[in-house]
Short mmCIF file of C-alpha atoms in Angstrom, two decimals:
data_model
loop_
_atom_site.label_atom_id
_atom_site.label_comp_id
_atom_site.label_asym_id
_atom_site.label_seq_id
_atom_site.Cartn_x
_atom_site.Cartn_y
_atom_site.Cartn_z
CA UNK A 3 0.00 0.00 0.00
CA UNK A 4 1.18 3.34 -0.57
CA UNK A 5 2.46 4.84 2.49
CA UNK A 6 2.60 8.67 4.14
CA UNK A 7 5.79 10.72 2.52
CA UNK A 8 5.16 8.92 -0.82
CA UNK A 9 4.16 11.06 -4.21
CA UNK A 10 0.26 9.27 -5.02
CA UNK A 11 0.33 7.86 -8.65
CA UNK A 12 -1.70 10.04 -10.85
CA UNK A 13 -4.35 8.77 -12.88
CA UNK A 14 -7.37 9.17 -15.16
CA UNK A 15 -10.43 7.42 -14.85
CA UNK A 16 -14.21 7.55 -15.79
CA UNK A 17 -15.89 10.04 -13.61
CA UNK A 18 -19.76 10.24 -12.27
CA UNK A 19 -21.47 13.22 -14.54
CA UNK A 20 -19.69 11.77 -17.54
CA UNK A 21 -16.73 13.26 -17.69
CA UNK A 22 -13.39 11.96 -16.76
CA UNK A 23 -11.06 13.23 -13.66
CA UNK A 24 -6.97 13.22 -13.92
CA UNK A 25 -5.83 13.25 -9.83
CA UNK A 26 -2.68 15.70 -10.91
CA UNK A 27 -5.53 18.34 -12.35
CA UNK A 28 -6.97 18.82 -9.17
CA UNK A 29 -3.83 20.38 -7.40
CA UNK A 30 -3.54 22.68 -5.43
CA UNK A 31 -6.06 21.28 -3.97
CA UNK A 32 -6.11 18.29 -1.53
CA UNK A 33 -7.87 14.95 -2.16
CA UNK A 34 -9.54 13.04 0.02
CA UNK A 35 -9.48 9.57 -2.19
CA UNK A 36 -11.40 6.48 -0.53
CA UNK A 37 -11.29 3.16 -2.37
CA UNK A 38 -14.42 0.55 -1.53
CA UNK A 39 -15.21 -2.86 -2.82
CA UNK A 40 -18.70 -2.44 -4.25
CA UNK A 41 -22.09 0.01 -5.25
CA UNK A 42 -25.09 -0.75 -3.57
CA UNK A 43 -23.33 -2.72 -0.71
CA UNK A 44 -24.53 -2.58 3.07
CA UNK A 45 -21.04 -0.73 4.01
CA UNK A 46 -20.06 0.95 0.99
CA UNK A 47 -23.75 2.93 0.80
CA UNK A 48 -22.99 3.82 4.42
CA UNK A 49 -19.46 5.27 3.52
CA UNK A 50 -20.68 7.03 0.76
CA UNK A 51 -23.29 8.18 2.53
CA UNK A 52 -21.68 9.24 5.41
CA UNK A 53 -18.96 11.12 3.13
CA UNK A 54 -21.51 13.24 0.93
CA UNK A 55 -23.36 14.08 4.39
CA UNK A 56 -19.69 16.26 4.77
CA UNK A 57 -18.89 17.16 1.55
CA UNK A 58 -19.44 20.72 2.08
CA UNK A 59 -17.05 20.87 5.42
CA UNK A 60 -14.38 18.81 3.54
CA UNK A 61 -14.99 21.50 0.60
CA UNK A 62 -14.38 24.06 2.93
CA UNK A 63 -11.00 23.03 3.99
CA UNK A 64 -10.21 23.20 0.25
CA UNK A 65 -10.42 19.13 0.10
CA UNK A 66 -12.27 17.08 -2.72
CA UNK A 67 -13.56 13.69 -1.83
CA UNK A 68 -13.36 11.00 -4.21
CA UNK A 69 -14.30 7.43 -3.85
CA UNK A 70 -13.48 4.67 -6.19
CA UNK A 71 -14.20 0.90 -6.71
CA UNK A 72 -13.82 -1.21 -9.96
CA UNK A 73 -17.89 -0.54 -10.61
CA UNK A 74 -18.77 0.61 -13.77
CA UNK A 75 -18.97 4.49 -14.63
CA UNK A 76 -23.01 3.69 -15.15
CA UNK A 77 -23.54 1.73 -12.09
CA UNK A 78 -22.02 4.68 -9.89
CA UNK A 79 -24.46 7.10 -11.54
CA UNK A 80 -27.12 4.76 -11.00
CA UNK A 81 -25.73 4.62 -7.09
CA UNK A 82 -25.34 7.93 -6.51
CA UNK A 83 -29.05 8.46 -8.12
CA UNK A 84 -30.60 5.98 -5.57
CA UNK A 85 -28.88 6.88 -2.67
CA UNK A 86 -28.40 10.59 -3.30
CA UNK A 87 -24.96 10.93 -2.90
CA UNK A 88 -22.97 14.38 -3.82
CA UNK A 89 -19.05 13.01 -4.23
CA UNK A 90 -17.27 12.02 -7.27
CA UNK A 91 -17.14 8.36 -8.06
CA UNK A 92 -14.61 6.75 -10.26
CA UNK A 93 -14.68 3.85 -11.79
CA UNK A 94 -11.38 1.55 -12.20
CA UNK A 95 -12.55 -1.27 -14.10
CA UNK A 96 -9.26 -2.61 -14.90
CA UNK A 97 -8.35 -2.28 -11.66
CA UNK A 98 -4.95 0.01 -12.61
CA UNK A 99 -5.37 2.46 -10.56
CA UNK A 100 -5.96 0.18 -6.99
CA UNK A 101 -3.21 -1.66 -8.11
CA UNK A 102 -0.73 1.14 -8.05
CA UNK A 103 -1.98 1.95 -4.68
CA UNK A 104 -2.02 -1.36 -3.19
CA UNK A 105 -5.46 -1.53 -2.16
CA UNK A 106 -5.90 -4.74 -4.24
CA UNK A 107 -5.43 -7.59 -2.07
CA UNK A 108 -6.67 -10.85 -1.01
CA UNK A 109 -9.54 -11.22 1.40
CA UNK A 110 -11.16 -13.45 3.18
CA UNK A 111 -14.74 -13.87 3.82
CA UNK A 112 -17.47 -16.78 5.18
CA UNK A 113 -13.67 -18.90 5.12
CA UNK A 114 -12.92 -18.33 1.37
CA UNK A 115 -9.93 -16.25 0.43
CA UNK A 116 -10.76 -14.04 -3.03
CA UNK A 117 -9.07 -10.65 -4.42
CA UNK A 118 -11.05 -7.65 -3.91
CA UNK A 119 -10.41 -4.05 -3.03
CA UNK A 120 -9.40 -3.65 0.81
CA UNK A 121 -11.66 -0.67 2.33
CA UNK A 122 -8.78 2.56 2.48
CA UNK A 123 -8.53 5.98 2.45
CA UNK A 124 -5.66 7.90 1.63
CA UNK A 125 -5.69 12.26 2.46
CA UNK A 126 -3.32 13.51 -0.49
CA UNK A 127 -1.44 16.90 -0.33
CA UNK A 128 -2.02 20.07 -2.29
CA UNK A 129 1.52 18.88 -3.92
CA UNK A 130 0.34 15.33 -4.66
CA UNK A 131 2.03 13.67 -1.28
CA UNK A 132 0.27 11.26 0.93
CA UNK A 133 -0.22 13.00 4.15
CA UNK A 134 -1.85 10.15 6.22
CA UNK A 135 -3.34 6.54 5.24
CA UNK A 136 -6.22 4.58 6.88
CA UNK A 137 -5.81 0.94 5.80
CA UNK A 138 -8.85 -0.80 5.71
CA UNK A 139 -11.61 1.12 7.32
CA UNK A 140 -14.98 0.41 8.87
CA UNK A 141 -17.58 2.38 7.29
CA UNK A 142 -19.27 3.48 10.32
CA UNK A 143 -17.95 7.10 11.31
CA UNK A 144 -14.97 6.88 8.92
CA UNK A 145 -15.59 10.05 6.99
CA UNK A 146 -16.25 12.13 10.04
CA UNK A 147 -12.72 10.60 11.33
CA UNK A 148 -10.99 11.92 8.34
CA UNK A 149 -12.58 15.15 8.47
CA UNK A 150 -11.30 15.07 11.90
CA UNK A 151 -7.42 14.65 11.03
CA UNK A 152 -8.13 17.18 8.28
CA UNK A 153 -8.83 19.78 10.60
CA UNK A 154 -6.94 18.97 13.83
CA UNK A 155 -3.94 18.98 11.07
CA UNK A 156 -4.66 21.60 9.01
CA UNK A 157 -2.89 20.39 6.00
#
């Protein structure tokens, strides 16, 4: 995984709205950029949730949120339709980008091990640094513990 002090890879991917976002075009700015395993899930609805419930105070600390998961660019609209969410998706079908970042792991679940995308959040610099990582996350609170660290640090 890709660790504090370390320049996060750039990429471009499919973005909700249509269009597509390059991480690099976004600077000065800072990034909040969340990676979860599925749309539509029990946890990841809550995450999402949960983060476009604070999009406005991360906004206001000059910080975009982003969440990405190998789903489609169409199922995230269809995601963010249902469950009214206001962040960015992405979608990495090919997986390239949670490679580079080391979120794609094995997991185990029910006592079968599979590869899937390990719940983590990375806070990336105005500069393009990673400033802190949270290696896989509970759902539950998460974004309001980032916002947290955001502010008690002022980045």
């Amino acid at each position: 995984m890709i660790a504090e002090g370390q320049t996060a890879p750039d990429f471009t991917l499919p973005a909700t709205g249509g269009t597509s976002l390059t991480l690099s075009a976004l600077r000065p700015a800072r990034v909040c950029l969340y990676f979860y395993p599925r749309d539509n899930t029990p946890g990841c609805t809550l995450e999402a949730q949960e983060f476009s419930a604070l999009a406005a105070e991360f906004a206001a600390h000059d910080c975009r949120i982003l969440g990405i998961s190998k789903d489609s660019a169409r199922t995230h609209e269809g995601f963010c339709q249902r469950q009214g969410l206001t962040i960015t998706l992405l979608s990495d079908k090919d997986g390239d980008t949670c490679e580079a970042y080391g979120v794609w792991a094995e997991k185990k679940m029910y006592g079968k091990t599979h590869m899937g995308i390990r719940r983590s959040t990375l806070l990336i610099g105005g500069d393009g640094v990673v400033l802190r990582v949270w290696p896989e996350v509970s759902p539950r609170g998460h974004a309001a513990e980032v916002l947290a660290a955001l502010k008690a640090r002022a980045y």
